[in-house]
Coordinates of C-alpha atoms in Angstrom, one line a residue:
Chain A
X1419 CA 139.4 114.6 83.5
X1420 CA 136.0 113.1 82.4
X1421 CA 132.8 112.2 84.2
X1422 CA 133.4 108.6 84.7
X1423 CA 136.5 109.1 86.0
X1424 CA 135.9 112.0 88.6
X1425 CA 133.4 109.7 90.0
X1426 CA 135.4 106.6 90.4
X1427 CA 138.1 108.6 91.7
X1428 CA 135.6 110.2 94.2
X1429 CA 134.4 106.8 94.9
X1430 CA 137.7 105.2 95.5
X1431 CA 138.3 108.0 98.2
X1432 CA 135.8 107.1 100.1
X1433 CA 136.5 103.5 100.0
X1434 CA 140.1 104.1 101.4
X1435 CA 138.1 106.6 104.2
X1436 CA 136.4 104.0 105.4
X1437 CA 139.2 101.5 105.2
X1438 CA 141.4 103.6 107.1
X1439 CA 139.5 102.4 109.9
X1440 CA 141.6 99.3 109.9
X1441 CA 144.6 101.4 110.9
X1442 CA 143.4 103.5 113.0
X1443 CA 140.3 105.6 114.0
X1444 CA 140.8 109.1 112.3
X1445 CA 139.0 112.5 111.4
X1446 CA 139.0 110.6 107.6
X1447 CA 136.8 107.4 108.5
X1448 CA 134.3 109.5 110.8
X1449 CA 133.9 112.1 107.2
X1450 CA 133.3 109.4 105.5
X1451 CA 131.0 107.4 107.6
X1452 CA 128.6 110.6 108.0
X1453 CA 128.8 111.3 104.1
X1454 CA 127.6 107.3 103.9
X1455 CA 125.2 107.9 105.9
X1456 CA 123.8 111.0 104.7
X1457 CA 123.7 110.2 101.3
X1458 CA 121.6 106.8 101.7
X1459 CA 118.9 108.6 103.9
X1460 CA 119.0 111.6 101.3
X1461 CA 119.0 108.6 98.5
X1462 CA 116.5 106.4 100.2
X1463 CA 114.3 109.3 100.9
X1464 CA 113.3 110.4 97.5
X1465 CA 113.2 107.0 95.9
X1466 CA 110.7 106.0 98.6
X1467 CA 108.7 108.7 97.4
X1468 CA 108.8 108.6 93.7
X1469 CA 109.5 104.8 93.2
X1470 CA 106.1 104.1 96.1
X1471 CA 104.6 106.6 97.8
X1472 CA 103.7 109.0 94.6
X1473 CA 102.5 106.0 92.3
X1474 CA 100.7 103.7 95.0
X1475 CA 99.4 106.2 97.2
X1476 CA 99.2 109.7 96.1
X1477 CA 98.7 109.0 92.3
X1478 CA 95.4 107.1 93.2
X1479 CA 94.0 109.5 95.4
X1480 CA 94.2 112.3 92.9
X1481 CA 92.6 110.1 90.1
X1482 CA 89.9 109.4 92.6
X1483 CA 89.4 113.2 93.3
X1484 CA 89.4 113.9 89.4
X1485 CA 86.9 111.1 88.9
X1486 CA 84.9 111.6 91.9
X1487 CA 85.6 108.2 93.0
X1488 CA 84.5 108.7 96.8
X1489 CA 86.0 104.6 97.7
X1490 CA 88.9 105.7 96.1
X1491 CA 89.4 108.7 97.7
X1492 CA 88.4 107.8 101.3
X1493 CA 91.3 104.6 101.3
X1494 CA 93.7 107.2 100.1
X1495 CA 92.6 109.5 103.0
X1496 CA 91.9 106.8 105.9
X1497 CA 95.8 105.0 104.4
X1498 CA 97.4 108.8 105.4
X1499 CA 95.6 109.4 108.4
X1500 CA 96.7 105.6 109.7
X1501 CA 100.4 106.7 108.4
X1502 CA 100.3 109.8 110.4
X1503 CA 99.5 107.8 113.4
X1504 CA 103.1 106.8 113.7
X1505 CA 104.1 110.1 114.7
X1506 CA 101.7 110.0 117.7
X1507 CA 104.3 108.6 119.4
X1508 CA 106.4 111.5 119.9
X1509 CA 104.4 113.1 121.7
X1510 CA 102.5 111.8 125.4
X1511 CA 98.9 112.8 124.8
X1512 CA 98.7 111.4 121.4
X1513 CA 101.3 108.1 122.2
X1514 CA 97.6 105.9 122.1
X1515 CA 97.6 107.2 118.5
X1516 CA 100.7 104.7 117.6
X1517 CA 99.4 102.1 119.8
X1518 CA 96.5 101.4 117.2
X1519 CA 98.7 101.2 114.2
X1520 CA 101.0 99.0 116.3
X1521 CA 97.9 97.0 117.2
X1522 CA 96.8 96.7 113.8
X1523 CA 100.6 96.0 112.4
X1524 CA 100.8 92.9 115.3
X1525 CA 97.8 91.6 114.5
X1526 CA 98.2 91.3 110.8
X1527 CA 101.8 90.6 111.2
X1528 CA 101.0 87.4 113.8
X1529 CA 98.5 86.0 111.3
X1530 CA 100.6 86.4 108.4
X1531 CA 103.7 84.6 110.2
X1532 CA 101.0 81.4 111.5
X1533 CA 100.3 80.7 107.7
X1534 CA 103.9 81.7 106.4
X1535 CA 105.8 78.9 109.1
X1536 CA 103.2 76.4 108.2
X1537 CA 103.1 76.6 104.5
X1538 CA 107.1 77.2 104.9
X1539 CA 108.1 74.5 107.7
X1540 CA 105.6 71.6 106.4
X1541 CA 107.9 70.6 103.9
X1542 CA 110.8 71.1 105.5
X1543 CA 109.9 68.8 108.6
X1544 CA 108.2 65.8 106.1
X1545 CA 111.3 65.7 104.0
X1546 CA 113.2 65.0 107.3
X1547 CA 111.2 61.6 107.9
X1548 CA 113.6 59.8 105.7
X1549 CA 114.7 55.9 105.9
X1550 CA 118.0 54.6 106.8
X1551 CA 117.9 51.9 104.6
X1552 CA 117.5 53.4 101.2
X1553 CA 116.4 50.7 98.2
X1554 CA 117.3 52.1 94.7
X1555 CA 117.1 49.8 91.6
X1556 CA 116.2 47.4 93.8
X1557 CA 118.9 46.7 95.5
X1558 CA 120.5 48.9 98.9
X1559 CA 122.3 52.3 97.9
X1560 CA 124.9 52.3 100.7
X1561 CA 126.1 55.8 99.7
X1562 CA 122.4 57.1 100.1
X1563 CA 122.0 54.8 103.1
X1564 CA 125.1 56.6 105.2
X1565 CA 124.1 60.3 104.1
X1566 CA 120.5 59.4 105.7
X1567 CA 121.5 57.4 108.7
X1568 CA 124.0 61.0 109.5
X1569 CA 121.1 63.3 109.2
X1570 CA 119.0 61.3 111.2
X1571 CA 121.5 60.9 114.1
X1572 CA 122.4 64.9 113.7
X1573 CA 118.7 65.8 113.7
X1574 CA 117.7 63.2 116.6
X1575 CA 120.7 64.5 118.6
X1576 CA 120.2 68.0 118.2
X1577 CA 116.7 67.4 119.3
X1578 CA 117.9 65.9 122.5
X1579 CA 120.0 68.6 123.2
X1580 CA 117.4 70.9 123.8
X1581 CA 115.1 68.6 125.7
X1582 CA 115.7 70.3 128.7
X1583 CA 112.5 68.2 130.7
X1584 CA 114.8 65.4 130.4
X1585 CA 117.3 64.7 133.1
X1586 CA 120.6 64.7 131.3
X1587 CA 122.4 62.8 134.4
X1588 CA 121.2 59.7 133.0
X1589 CA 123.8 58.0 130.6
X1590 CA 121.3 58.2 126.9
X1591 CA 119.9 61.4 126.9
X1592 CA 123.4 63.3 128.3
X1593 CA 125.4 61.2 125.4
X1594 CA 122.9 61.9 122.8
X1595 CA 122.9 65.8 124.1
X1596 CA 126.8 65.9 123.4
X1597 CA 126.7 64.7 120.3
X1598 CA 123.9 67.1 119.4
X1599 CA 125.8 69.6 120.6
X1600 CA 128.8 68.5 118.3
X1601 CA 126.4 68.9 115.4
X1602 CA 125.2 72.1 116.7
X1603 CA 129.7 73.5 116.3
X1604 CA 129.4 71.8 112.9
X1605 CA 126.6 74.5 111.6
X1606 CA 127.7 77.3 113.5
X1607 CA 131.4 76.3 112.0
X1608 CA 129.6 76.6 108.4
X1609 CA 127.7 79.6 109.4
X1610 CA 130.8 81.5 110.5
X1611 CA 132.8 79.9 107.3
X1612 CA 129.6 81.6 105.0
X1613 CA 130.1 84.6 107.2
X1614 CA 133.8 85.1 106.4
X1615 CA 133.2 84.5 103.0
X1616 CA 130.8 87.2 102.5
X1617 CA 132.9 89.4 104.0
X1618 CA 135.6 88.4 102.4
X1619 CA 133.9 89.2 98.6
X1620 CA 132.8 92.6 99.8
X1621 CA 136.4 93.5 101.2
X1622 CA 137.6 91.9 97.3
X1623 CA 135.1 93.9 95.4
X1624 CA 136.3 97.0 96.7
X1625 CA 139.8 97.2 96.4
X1626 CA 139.3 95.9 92.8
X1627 CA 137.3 99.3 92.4
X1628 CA 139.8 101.1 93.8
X1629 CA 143.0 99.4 92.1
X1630 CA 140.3 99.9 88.5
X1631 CA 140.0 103.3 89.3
X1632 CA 143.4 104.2 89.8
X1633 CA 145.6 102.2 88.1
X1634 CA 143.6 100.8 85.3
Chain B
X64 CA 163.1 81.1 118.7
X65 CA 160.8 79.9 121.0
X66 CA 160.8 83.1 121.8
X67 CA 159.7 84.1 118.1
X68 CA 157.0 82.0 117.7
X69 CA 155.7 83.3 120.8
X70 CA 155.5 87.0 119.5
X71 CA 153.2 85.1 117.0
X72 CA 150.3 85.1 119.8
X73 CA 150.5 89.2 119.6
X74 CA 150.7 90.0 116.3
X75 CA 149.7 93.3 115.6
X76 CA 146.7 92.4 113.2
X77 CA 147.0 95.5 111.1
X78 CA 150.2 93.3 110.0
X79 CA 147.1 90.7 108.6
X80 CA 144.8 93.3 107.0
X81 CA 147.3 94.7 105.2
X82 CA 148.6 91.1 104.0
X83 CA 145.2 90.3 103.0
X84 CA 144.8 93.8 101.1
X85 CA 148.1 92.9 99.3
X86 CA 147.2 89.4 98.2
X87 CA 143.6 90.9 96.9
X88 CA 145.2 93.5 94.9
X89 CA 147.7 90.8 93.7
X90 CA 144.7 88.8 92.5
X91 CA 143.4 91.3 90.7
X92 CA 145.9 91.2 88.3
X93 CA 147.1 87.2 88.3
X94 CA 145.0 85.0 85.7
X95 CA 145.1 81.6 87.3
X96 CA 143.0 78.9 85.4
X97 CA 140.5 77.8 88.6
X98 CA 138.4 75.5 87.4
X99 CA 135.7 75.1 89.6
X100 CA 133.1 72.2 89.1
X101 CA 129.7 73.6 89.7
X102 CA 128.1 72.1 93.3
X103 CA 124.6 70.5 93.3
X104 CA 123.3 73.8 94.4
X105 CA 124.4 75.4 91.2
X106 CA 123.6 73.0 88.7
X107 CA 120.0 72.8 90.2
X108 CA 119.9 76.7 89.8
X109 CA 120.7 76.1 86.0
X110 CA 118.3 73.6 85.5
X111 CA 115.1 75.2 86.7
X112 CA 116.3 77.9 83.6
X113 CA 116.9 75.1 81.0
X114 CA 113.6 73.2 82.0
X115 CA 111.5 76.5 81.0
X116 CA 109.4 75.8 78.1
X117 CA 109.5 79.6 77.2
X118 CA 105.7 79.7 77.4
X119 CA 105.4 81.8 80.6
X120 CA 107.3 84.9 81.6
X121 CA 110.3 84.7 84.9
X122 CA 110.1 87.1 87.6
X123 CA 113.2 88.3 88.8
X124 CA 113.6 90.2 92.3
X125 CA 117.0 91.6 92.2
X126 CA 117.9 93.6 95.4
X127 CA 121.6 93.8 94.8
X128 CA 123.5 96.9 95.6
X129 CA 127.3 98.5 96.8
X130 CA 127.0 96.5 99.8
X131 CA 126.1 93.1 98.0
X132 CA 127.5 94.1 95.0
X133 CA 131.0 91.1 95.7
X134 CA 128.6 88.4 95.7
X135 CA 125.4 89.2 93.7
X136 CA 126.2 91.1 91.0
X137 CA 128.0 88.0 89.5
X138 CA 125.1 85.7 89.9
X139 CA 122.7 88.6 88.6
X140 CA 124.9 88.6 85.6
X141 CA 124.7 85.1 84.8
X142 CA 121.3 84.4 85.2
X143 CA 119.7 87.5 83.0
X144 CA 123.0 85.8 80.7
X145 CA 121.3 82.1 80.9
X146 CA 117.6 83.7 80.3
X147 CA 118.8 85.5 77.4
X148 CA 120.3 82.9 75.9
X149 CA 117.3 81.1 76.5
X150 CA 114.9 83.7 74.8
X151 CA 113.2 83.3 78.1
X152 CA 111.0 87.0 78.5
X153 CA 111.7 88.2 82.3
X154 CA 110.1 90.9 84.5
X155 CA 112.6 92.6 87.1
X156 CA 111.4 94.3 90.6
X157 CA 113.3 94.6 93.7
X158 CA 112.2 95.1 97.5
X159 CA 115.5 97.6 97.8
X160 CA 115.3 101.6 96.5
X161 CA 118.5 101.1 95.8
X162 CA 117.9 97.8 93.9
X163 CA 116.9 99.3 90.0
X164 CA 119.9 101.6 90.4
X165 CA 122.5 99.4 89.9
X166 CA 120.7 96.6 87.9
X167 CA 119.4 98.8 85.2
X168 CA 123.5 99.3 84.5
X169 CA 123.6 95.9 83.9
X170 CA 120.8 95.5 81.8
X171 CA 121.6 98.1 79.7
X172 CA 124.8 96.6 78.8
X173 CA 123.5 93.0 78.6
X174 CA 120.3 94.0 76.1
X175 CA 123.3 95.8 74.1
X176 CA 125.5 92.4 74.3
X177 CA 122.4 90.1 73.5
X178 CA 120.9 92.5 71.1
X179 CA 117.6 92.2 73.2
X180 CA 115.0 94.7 73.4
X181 CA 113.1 96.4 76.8
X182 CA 110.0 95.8 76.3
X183 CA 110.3 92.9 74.1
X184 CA 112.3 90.8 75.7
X185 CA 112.3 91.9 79.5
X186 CA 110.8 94.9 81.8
X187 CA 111.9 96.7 84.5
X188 CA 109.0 97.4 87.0
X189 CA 111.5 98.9 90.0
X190 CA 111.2 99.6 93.7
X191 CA 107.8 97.4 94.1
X192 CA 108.6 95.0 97.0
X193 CA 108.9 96.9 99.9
X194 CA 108.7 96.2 103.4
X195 CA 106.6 94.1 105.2
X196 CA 107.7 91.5 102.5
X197 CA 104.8 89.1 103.5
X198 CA 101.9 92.1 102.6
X199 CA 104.1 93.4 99.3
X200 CA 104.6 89.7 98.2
X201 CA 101.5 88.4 98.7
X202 CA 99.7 91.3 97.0
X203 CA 101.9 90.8 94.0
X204 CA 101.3 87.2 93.9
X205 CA 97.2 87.8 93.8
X206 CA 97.0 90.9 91.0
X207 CA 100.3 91.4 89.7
X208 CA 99.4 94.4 87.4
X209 CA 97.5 96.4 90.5
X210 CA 100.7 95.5 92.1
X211 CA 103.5 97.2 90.2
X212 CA 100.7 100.0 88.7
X213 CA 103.6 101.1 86.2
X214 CA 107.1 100.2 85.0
X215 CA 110.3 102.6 84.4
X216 CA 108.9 104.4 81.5
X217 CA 105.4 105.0 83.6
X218 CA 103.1 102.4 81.1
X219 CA 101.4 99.7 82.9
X220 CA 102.0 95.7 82.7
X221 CA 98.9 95.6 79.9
X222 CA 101.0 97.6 77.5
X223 CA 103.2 94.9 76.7
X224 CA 101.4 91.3 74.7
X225 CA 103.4 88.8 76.6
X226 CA 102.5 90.0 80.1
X227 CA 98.3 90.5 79.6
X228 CA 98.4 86.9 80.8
X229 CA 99.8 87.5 83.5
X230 CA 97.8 88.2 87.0
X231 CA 98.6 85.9 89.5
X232 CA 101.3 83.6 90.5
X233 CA 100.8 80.8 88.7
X234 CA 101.2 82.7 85.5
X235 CA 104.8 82.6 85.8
X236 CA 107.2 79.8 84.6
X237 CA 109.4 80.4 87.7
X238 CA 110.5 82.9 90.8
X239 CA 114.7 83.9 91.1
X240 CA 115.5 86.4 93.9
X241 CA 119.1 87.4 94.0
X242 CA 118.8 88.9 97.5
X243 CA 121.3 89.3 100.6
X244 CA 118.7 86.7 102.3
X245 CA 115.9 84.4 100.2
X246 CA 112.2 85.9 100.0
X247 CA 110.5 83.4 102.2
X248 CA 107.3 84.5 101.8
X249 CA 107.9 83.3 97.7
X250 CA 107.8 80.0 99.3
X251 CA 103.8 80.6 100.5
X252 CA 102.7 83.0 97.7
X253 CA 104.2 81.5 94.8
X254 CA 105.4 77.5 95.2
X255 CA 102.7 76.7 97.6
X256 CA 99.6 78.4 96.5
X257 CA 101.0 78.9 93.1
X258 CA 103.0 75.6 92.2
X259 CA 105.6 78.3 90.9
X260 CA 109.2 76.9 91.5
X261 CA 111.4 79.3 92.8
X262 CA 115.3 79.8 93.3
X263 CA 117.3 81.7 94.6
X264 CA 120.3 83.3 94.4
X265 CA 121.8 84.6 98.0
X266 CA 124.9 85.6 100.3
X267 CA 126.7 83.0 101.2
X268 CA 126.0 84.2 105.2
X269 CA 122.5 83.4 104.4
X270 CA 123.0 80.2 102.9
X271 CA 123.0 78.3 105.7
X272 CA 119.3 78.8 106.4
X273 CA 118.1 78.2 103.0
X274 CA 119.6 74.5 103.1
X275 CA 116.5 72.7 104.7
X276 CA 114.3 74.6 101.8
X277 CA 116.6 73.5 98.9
X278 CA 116.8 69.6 100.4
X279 CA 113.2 69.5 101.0
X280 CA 112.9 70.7 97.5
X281 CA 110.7 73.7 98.0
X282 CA 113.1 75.7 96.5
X283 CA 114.6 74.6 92.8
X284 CA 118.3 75.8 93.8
X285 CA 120.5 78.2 95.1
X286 CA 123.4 80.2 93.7
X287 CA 125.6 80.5 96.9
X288 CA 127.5 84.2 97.4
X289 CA 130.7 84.9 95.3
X290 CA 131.4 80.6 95.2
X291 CA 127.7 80.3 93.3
X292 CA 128.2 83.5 91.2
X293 CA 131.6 81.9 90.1
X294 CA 130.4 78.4 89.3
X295 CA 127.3 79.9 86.9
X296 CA 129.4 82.3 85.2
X297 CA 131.7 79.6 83.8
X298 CA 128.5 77.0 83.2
X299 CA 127.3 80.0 81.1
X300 CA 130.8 80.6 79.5
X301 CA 131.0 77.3 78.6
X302 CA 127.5 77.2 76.8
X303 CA 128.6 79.9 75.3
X304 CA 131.5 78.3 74.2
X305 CA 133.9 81.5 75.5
X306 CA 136.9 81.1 77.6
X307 CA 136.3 80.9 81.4
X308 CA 138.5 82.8 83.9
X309 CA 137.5 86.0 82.5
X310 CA 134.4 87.1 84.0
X311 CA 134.0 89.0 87.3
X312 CA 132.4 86.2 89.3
X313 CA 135.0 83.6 88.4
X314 CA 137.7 86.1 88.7
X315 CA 136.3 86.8 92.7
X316 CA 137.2 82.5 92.8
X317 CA 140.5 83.8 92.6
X318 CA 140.8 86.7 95.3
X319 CA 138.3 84.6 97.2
X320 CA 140.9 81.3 97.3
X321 CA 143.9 83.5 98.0
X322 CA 142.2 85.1 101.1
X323 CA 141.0 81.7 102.4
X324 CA 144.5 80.7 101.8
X325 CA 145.5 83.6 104.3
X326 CA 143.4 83.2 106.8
X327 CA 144.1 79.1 107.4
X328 CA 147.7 80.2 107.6
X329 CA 146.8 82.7 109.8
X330 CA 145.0 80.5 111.9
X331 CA 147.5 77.6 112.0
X332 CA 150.6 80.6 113.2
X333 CA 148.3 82.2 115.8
X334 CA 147.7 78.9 117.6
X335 CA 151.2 77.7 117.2
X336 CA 151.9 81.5 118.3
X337 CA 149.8 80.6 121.1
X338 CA 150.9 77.2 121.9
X339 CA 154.6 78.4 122.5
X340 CA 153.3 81.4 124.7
X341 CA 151.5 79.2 127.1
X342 CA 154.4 77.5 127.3
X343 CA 156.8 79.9 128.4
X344 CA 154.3 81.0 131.1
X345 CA 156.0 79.5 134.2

C-alpha cells in the first residue's frame, strides 16, 4: 500500500464519516467532525505563524534589533503590545484593555467602509440611470429597449416596497409595493437556485474522491 | 392510488439523498457530450485574458480549498491554463492559510504540462491577504513588494526582472480572484484608484451580489461556481484544439445537470404528494 493511496483512503473515510450524518447521527460523524475541527485549528495555527506572523512581524523586529533600528523596533514592540490587548478581555480589571483595540479597530474599520461603499456603489447606482428608449445605429433597438424598460420597473418597484413613509392603502404605491415584492421572490429564487448549486458541486466533488479512491 | 401519491408528501428523504448519491456516482463514470455555450459572464472573463498585451504582470488571489474545491478549482485551472497559453507572467497570493496548499499542486503540474518555469513565468507569494481584507488589500495595492516581503522560496519580489516594475496597482495588466466571495475592496484599491480591471472567479452562492458590479462594468467578468468553471474549461479546450468533456470542470456539468434533474422531479412529486394529501384530509 503506497503513500498516495493510504491518504486517499484515509480521506475517503472521513468523507463517508461525515456523510453518515445523512442517515443518522452516530458516534462516526461526531469522530469525524472533532478530527475536522482539530486539524484546521492545528493547521491554521502554524501557517498563521510561519506564512504571517514570523515574516511580517517578528522577522522585522529582529532585523531592527540587529541593526539598531530603534523605529523599527518600537512598531514591532507597540504592534505586540496592541495584539496582547485582546486578551484583556478575559479578565474584568483589564477588560478596558480590549476596549481600546476595539476602539481603534471601529474607527479604522468605519472609515475604511465610508470610502469602500462610495468608490464601490458609485458605479453601480449611475449605471442604473439608464433610458428606456435605447437608439443604436440610429434607429430603436427593441430588444435593448425591453431589457431596460424591466430593470427600470424591477428597480423602481423594489424601491417602493421599502418606502415605508408612504401609505400603501392608496392604490399606486401598494400596486407598485407588490410588484416590487415579486421582484424581490425573483432574486431570492436565484439566490437560493446559486445556493443549491454550490452545494450541489461540493456534495459531487466528494463522492468523486471517494468513488477515485476506491474504485479507480 | 390516491392513496400512493399521498405517501409522496412523507417521504422519508434519506430515500432522496441516497438517489442523489447514486446518480452522482453514476455520473462519474457516464461520458455524455454536454455542450455548453459559454454565458456573457464567461466570455467577458476570457476576454479581459486575451486583451492583455503581455506588457504587465496578472495578480492572481486564489483562496480555493477542500471546501470550495467543487467549484473553484475548475476555474483556477483554466485560467492559469488561458495565461499560460498566453505567455502572460502571473503572481499568485491568497487571503486563506489554506489557500497555497492546494494551488501549488496545481501549479506544479500545470508548469510541468506548459513546460513553464517558477520564477520565470509565474510566482507564488502565499498566505499574504489576510484579514481585515480592506487593510491587507489596500497595503498591497500601495507597495506591493513591502507587502508580500518574500515568496515561497524566502527571496523578495526584486529578485525576479519582470516584477522590479512593479509597486503599486497600476503596475498590473489585470486583478482575478477565484474566491468563495469577490474581493470588494479590489474594486477601491485596484479599478478605482488604479484603473486595474479586475475579474473574478466565485461560488455560484455569491454570484448573485457580484451582478450589479459586472453590469455596471466595474468588474471585467465573472466565472460563476461549477457552471463558469465548466464553460472556461471547454473555451480553453477548444483553443487548444483538445476534445471537450474531459476535464474536471466540464465533467462536474454532468453531475451538476443530473442532480438538478433530481431535485425538479423531486419537487414536482412532493407537491403532487402534497396535493393528494390535502385532499384526503376531510
Amino acid at each position: 500500500m503506497n503513500g498516495a493511496f493510504f491518504g486517499s483512503l484515509v480521506g475517503s473515510l472521513c468523507v463517508i464519516m461525515i456523510l453518515s450524518l445523512l442517515w443518522r447521527e452516530n458516534k462516526a460523524y461526531r469522530f469525524g467532525e472533532h478530527l475536522l475541527l482539530g486539524l484546521s485549528v492545528g493547521y491554521a495555527t502554524v501557517a498563521i505563524w510561519f506564512e504571517y506572523l514570523k515574516p511580517k512581524w517578528l522577522m522585522p523586529l529582529m532585523d531592527g534589533i540587529a541593526a539598531r533600528d530603534f523605529s523599527a523596533i518600537a512598531i514591532g514592540i507597540v504592534v505586540f503590545m496592541l495584539g496582547l490587548c485582546w486578551y484583556g478581555g478575559y479578565f474584568k480589571k483589564t477588560e478596558w484593555l480590549m476596549r481600546l483595540v476595539v476602539g481603534i479597530v471601529i474607527g479604522a474599520g468605519a472609515g475604511q467602509v465610508i470610502r469602500l461603499q462610495f468608490t464601490q456603489q458609485m458605479p453601480v447606482l449611475t449605471s442604473s440611470f439608464r433610458s428606456p428608449i435605447m437608439v443604436q445605429n440610429g434607429g430603436v433597438s427593441w430588444w435593448e429597449s425591453l431589457n431596460n424598460i424591466v430593470f427600470l420597473t424591477a428597480l423602481i418597484s423594489v424601491l417602493f416596497f421599502f418606502f415605508f413613509t408612504i401609505d400603501h392603502r392608496h392604490a399606486f404605491p401598494r400596486v407598485a409595493a407588490r410588484v416590487g415584492r415579486f421582484w424581490l421572490m425573483v432574486g431570492f429564487g436565484a439566490f437560493f437556485g446559486n445556493t443549491l448549486m454550490t452545494r450541489l458541486s461540493a456534495l459531487i466533488e466528494r463522492v468523486w474522491y471517494v468513488v477515485d479512491s476506491l474504485f479507480r | 392510488m390516491l392513496d400512493r401519491l399521498a405517501r409522496l408528501d412523507r417521504l422519508d428523504p434519506r430515500w432522496l439523498y441516497g438517489a442523489l448519491i447514486g446518480l452522482i456516482v453514476i455520473s462519474a463514470y457516464a461520458r455524455v457530450p454536454l455542450k455548453v455555450e459559454p454565458s456573457k459572464e464567461t466570455r467577458a472573463f476570457y476576454d479581459a485574458i486575451e486583451k492583455l498585451d503581455g506588457t504587465k504582470p496578472v495578480l492572481v488571489m486564489s483562496d480555493w480549498d477542500m471546501g470550495t474545491v467543487g467549484e473553484l478549482r475548475a476555474q483556477f485551472i483554466a485560467t492559469v491554463r488561458h495565461l499560460f497559453l498566453r505567455n502572460i507572467k502571473f503572481v499568485l497570493v491568497s487571503g486563506n492559510v489554506l489557500g497555497p496548499r492546494f494551488y501549488l499542486e496545481q501549479m506544479d503540474l500545470l508548469s510541468k504540462e506548459y513546460g513553464k518555469q517558477y520564477g520565470k513565468d509565474w510566482v507564488s507569494f502565499g498566505f499574504r491577504l489576510p484579514d481585515p481584507k480592506p487593510i491587507s488589500v489596500e497595503s498591497l495595492a500601495r507597495n506591493f513588494p513591502l507587502h508580500v516581503k518574500t515568496d515561497r522560496y524566502d527571496r523578495p519580489a526584486s529578485a525576479y526582472a519582470w516584477l522590479k516594475k512593479v509597486k503599486t496597482a497600476e503596475d498590473w495588466g489585470l486583478v482575478i480572484s477565484v474566491v468563495y466571495a469577490e474581493i470588494r475592496e479590489f474594486l477601491t484599491y485596484f479599478v478605482e484608484a488604479g484603473r486595474t480591471p479586475y475579474a473574478v472567479g466565485c461560488a455560484a452562492i455569491s454570484s448573485t451580489f457580484s451582478y450589479p458590479f459586472f453590469t455596471a462594468g466595474t468588474m471585467s467578468g465573472i466565472l460563476i461556481g461549477a457552471r463558469g468553471g465548466g464553460e472556461y474549461e471547454q473555451m480553453i479546450a477548444r483553443r487548444e484544439g483538445r476534445r471537450s468533456g474531459e476535464t474536471f470542470g466540464e465533467r462536474l456539468l454532468i453531475g451538476q445537470t443530473a442532480g438538478h434533474l433530481l431535485l425538479i422531479v423531486g419537487i414536482i412529486l412532493g407537491n403532487v404528494g402534497g396535493y393528494f394529501a390535502k385532499r384526503k384530509k376531510p
